[in-house]
mmCIF file of C-alpha atoms in Angstrom:
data_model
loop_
_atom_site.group_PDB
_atom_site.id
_atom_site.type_symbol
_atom_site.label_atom_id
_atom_site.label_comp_id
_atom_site.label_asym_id
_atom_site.label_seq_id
_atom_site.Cartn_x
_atom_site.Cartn_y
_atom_site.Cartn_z
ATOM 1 C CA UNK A 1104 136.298 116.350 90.654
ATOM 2 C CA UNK A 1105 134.524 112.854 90.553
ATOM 3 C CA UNK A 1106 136.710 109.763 91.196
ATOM 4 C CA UNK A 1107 136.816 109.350 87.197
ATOM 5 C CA UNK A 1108 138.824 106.314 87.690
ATOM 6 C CA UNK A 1109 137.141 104.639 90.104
ATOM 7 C CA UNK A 1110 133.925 105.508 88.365
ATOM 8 C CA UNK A 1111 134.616 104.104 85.300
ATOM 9 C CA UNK A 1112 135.820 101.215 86.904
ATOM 10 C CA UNK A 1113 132.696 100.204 88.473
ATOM 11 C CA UNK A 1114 130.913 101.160 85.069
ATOM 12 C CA UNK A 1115 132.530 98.675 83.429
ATOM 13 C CA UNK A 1116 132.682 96.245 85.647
ATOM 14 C CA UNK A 1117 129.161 96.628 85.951
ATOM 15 C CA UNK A 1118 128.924 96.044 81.965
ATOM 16 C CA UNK A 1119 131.314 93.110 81.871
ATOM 17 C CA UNK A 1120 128.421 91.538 84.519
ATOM 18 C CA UNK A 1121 125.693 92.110 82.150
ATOM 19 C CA UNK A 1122 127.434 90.842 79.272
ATOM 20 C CA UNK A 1123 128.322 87.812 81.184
ATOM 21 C CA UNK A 1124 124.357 87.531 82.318
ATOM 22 C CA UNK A 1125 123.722 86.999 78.745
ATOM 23 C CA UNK A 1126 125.062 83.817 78.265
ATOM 24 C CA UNK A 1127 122.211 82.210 80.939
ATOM 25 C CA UNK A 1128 119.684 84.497 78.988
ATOM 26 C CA UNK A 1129 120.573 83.263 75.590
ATOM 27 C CA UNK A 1130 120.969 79.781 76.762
ATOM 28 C CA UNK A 1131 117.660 79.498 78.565
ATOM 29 C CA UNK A 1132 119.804 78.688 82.139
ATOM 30 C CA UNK A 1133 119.858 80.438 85.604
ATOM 31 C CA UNK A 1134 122.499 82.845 86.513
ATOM 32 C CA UNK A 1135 125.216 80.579 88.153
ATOM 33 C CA UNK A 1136 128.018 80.811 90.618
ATOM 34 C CA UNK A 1137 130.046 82.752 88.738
ATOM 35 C CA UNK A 1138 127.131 85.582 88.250
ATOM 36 C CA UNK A 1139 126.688 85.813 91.922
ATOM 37 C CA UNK A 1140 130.320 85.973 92.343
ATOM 38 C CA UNK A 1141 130.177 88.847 89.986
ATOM 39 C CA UNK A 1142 127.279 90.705 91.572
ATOM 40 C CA UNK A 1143 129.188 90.649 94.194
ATOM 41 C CA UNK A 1144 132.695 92.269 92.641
ATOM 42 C CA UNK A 1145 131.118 94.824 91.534
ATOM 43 C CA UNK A 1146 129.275 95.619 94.596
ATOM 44 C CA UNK A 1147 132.414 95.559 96.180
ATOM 45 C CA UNK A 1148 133.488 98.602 93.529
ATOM 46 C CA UNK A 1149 130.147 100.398 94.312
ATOM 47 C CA UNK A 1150 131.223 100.032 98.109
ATOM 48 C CA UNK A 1151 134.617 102.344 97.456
ATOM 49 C CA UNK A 1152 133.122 104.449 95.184
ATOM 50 C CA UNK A 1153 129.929 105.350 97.244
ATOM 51 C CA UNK A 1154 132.758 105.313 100.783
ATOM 52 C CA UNK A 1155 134.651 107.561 98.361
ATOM 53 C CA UNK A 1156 131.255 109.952 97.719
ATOM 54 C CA UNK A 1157 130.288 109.999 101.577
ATOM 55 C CA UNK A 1158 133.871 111.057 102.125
ATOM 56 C CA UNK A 1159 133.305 113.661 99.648
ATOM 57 C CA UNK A 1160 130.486 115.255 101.679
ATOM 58 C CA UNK A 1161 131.927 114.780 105.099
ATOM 59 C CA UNK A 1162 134.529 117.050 103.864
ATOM 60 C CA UNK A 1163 132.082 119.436 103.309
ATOM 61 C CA UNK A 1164 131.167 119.602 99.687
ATOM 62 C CA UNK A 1165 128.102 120.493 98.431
ATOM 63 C CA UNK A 1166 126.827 118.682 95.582
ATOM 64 C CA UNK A 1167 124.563 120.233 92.666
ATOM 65 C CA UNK A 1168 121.235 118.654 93.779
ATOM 66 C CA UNK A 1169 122.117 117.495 97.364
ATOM 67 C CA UNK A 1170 119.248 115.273 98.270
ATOM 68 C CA UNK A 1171 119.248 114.342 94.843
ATOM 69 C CA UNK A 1172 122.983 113.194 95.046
ATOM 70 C CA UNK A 1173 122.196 111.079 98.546
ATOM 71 C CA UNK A 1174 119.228 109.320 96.678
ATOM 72 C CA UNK A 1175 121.588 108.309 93.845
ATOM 73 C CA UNK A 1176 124.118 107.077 96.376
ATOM 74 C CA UNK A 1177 121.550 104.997 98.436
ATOM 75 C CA UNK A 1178 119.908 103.850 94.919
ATOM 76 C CA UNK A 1179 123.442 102.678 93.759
ATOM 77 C CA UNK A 1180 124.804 101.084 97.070
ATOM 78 C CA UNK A 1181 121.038 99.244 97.886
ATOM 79 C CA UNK A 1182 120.617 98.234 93.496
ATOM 80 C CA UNK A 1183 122.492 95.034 93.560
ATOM 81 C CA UNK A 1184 122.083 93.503 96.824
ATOM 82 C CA UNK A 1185 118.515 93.418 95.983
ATOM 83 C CA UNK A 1186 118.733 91.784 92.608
ATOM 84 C CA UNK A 1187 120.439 89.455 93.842
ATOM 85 C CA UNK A 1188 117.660 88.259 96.095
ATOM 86 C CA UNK A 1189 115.406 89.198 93.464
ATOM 87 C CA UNK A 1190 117.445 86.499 91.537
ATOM 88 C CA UNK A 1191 118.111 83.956 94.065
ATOM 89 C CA UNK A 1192 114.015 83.381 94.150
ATOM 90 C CA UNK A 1193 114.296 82.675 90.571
ATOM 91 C CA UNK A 1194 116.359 80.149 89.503
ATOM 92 C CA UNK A 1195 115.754 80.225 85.800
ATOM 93 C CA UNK A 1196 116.636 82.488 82.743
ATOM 94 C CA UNK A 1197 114.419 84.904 84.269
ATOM 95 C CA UNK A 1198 116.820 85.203 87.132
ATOM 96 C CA UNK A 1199 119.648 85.790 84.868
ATOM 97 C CA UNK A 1200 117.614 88.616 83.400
ATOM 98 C CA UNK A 1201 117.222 90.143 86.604
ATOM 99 C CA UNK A 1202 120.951 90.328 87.239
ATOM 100 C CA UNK A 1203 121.486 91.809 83.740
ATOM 101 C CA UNK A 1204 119.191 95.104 84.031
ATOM 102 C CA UNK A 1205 120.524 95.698 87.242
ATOM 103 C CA UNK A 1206 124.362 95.317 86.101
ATOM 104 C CA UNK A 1207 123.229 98.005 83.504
ATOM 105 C CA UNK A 1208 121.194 100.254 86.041
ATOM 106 C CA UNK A 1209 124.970 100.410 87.302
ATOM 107 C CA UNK A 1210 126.701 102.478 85.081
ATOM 108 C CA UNK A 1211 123.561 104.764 84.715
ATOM 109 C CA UNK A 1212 123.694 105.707 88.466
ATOM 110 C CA UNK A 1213 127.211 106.158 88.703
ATOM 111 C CA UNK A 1214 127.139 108.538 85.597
ATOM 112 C CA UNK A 1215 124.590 110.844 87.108
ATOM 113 C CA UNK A 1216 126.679 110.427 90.740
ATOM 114 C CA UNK A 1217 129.292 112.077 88.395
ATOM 115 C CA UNK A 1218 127.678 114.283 86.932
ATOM 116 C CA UNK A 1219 126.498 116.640 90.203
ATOM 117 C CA UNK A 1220 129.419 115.646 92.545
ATOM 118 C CA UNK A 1221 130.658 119.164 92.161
ATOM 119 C CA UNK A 1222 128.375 122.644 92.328
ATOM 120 C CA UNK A 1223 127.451 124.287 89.532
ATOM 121 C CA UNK A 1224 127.984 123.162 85.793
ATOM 122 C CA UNK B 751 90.813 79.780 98.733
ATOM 123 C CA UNK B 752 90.944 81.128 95.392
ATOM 124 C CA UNK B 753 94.093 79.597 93.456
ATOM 125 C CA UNK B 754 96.221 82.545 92.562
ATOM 126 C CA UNK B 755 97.708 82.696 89.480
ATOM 127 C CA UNK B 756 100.973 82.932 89.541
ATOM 128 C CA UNK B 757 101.554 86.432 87.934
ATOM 129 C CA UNK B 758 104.550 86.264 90.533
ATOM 130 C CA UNK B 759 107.455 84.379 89.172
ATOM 131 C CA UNK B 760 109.070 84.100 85.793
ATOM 132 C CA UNK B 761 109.028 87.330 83.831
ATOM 133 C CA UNK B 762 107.002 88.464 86.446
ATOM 134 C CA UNK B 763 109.783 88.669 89.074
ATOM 135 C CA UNK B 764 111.608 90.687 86.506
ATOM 136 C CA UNK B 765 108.864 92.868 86.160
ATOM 137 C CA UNK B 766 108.595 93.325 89.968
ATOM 138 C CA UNK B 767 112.341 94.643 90.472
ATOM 139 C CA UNK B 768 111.674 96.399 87.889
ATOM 140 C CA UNK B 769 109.307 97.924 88.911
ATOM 141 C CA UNK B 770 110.367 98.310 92.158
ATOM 142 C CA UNK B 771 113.537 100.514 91.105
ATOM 143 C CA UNK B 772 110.763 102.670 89.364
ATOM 144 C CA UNK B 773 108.415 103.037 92.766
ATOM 145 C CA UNK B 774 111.788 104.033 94.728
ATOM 146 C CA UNK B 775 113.161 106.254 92.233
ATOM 147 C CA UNK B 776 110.056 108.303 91.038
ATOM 148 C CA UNK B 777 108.714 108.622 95.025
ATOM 149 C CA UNK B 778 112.046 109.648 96.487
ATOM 150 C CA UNK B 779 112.542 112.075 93.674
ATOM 151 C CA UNK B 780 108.461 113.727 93.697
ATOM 152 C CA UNK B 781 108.959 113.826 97.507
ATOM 153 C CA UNK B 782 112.220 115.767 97.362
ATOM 154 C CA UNK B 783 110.738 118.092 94.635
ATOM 155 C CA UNK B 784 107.514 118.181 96.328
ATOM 156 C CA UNK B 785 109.286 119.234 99.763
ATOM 157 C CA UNK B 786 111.949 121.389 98.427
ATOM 158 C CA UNK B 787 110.366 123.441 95.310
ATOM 159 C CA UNK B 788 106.985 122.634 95.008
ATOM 160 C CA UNK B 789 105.938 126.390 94.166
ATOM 161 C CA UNK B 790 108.153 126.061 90.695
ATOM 162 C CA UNK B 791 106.186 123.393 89.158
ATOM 163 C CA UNK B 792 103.087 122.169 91.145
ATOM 164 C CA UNK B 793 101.397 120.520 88.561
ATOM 165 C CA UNK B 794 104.568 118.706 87.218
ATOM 166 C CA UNK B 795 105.406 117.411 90.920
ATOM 167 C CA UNK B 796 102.400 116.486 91.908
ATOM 168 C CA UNK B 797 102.658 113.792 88.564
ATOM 169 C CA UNK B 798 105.526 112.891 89.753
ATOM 170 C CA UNK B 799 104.351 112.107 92.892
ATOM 171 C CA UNK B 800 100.854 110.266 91.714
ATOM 172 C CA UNK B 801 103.431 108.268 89.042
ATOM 173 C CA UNK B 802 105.402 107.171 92.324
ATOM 174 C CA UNK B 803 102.589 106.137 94.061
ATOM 175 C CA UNK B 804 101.088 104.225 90.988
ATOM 176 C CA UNK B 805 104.537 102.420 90.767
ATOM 177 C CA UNK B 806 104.374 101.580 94.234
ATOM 178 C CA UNK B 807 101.282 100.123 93.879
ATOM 179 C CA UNK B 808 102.009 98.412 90.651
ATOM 180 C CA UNK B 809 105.075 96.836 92.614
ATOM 181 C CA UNK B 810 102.991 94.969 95.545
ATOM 182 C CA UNK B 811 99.742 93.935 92.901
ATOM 183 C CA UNK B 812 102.312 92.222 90.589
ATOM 184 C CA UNK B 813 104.854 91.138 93.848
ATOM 185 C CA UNK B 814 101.262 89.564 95.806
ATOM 186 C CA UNK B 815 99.829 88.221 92.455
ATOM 187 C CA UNK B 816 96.807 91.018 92.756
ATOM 188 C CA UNK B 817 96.205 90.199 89.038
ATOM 189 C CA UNK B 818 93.410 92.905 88.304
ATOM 190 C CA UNK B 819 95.089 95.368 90.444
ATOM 191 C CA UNK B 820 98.094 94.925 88.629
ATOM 192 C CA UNK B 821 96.526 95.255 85.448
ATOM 193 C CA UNK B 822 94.581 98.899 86.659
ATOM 194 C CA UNK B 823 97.904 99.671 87.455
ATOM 195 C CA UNK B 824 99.734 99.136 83.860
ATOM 196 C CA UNK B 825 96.457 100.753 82.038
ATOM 197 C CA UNK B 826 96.747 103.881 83.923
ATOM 198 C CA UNK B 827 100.125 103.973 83.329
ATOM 199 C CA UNK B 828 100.130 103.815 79.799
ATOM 200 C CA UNK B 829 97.360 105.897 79.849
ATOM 201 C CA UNK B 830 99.404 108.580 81.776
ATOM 202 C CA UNK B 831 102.424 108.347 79.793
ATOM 203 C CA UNK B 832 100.514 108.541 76.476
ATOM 204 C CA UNK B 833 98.578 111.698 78.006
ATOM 205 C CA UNK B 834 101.397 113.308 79.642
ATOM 206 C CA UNK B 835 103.775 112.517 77.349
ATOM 207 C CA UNK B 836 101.848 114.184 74.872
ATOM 208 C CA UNK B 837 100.794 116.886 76.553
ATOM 209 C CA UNK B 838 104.299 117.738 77.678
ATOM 210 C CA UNK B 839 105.020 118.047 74.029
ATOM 211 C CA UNK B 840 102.071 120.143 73.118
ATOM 212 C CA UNK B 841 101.939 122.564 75.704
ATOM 213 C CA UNK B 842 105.605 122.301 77.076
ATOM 214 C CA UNK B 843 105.088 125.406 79.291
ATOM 215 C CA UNK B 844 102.510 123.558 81.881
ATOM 216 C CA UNK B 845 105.683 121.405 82.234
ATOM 217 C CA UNK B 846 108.358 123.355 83.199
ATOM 218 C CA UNK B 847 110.235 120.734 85.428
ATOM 219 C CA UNK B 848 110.212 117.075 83.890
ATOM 220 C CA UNK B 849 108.229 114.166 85.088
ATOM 221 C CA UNK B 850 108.853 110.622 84.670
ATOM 222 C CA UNK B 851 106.042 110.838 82.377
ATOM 223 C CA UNK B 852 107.201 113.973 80.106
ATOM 224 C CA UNK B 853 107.989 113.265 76.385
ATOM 225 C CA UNK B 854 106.863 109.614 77.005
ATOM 226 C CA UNK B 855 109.704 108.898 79.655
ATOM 227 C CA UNK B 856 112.559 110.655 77.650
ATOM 228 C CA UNK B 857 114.835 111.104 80.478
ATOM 229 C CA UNK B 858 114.099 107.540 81.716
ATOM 230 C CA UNK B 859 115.280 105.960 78.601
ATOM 231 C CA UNK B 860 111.355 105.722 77.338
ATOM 232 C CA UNK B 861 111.180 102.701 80.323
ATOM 233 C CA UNK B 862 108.003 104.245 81.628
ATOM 234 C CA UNK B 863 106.208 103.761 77.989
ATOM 235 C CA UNK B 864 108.287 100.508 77.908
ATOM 236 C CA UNK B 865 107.247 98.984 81.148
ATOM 237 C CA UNK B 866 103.466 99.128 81.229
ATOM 238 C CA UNK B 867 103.371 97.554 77.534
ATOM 239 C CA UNK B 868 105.102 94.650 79.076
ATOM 240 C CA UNK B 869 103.367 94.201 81.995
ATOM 241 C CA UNK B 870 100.451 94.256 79.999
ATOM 242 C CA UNK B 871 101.620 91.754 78.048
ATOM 243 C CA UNK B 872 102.643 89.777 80.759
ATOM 244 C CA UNK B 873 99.621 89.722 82.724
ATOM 245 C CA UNK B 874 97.624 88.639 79.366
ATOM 246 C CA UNK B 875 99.893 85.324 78.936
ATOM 247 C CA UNK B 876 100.432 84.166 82.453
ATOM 248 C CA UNK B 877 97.773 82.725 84.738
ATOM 249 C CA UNK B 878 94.876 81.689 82.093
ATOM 250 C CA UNK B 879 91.784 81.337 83.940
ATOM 251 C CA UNK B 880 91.226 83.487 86.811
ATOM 252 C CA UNK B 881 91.082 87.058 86.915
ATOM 253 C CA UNK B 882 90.905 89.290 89.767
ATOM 254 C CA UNK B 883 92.262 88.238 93.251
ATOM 255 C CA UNK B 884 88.879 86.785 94.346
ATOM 256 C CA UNK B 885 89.500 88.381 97.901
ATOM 257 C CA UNK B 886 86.546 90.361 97.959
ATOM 258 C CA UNK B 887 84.163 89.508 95.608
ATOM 259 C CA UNK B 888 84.008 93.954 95.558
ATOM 260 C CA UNK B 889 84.758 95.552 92.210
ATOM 261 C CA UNK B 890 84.211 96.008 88.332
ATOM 262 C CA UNK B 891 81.870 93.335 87.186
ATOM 263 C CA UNK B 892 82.505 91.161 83.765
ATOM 264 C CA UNK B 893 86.223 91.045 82.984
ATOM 265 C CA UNK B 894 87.673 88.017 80.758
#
């Protein structure tokens, strides 16, 4: 069984960030303090619940889609470090946009982490 | 020096992570199908695998401010995804395994129709004046 918990944690978390990147959108500013801040909270979260996946194939389990499963993890843990560089070259609403797609590419990854943690289904 | 336009920065930055999330995604993915099960869907792989190049590409033209490569790049696209997409819908069973391109991007939440439209777009607005990258002088004559 997926960490559902933890999972949905960093789902939302990773919502809450994109919501909160909206306000620099709307308001033609670039993402502040408190958006990098945020990036990185919820990188932290991605941190436990990708430590929490490796742990999950130490112990020998054998995701549907195994390769598959490592590319998601490495696509999840790498996603918002990046942005934010990405985002720290542009200081202006742009910036702010950047930070929002990749708070939603968040909750994307972590569903389809979910969804072949375990064989079969 | 040529001046470049700066097809780099704004929107374009946007466009670039954006596209760089695509040129990961779509080449890890072809070269995992292509090296694991290529025999169960050649033709559909080895889309996959020309999409993930084209994104790669697409991803240093728009990152370096290669203005007409860039804009190759978006055309083809949207070619591809109009052509595949359709194709993958008229004769499903040459598709058996999805590509980024099938049913215009479907399982990529239609970004891959999406994305080339924009970049398109983009590339029209920014950087009036030059076209091309004026490094070679090579190439296509007679572009606006």
């Amino acid at each position: 069984m997926p960490p559902r918990s933890l999972g949905t944690a960093v789902a939302v978390a990773g919502l809450l960030l994109a919501a909160w990147s909206l306000v620099p959108v709307i308001r033609n500013r670039p993402p502040g303090r408190t958006h990098f801040v945020g990036l990185i909270l919820v990188q932290a979260l991605v941190v436990a619940e990708t430590l929490v996946a490796v742990g999950h194939l130490a112990g020998g389990a054998h995701p549907r889609e195994y390769v598959t499963f490592i590319g998601y993890l490495v696509a999840l843990f790498i996603l918002l470090p990046l942005a934010m560089l990405l985002a720290r070259l542009e200081p202006t609403r742009w910036g702010a946009v950047i930070v929002l797609i990749a708070a939603l590419v968040v909750p994307v990854l972590v569903l389809r982490v979910n969804q072949l943690w375990s064989g079969g289904a | 020096m040529p001046e470049r336009t700066a097809i780099n920065t704004g929107p374009g930055r946007v466009l670039v992570g954006v596209y760089g999330l695509f040129a990961l995604s779509a080449t890890a993915r072809a070269t995992v199908q292509l090296a694991t099960q290529f025999s169960h869907a050649p033709l559909a792989y080895l889309l996959s695998a020309l999409s993930g190049v084209i994104y790669i590409v697409a991803t240093v033209a728009l990152a370096r401010s290669y203005r007409r490569l860039a804009l190759a790049c978006c055309t083809v696209e949207l070619i591809g995804v109009l052509v595949i997409g359709t194709a993958s819908l008229v004769y499903p069973a040459a598709f058996p395994k999805a590509t980024v391109w099938s049913v215009y991007g479907i399982g990529y939440g239609f970004v891959p129709l999406i994305l080339p439209v924009l970049g398109l777009l983009w590339l029209s607005r920014s950087g009036t004046g030059r076209s091309g990258t004026g490094r070679t002088g090579r190439g296509r004559t007679g572009q606006a």
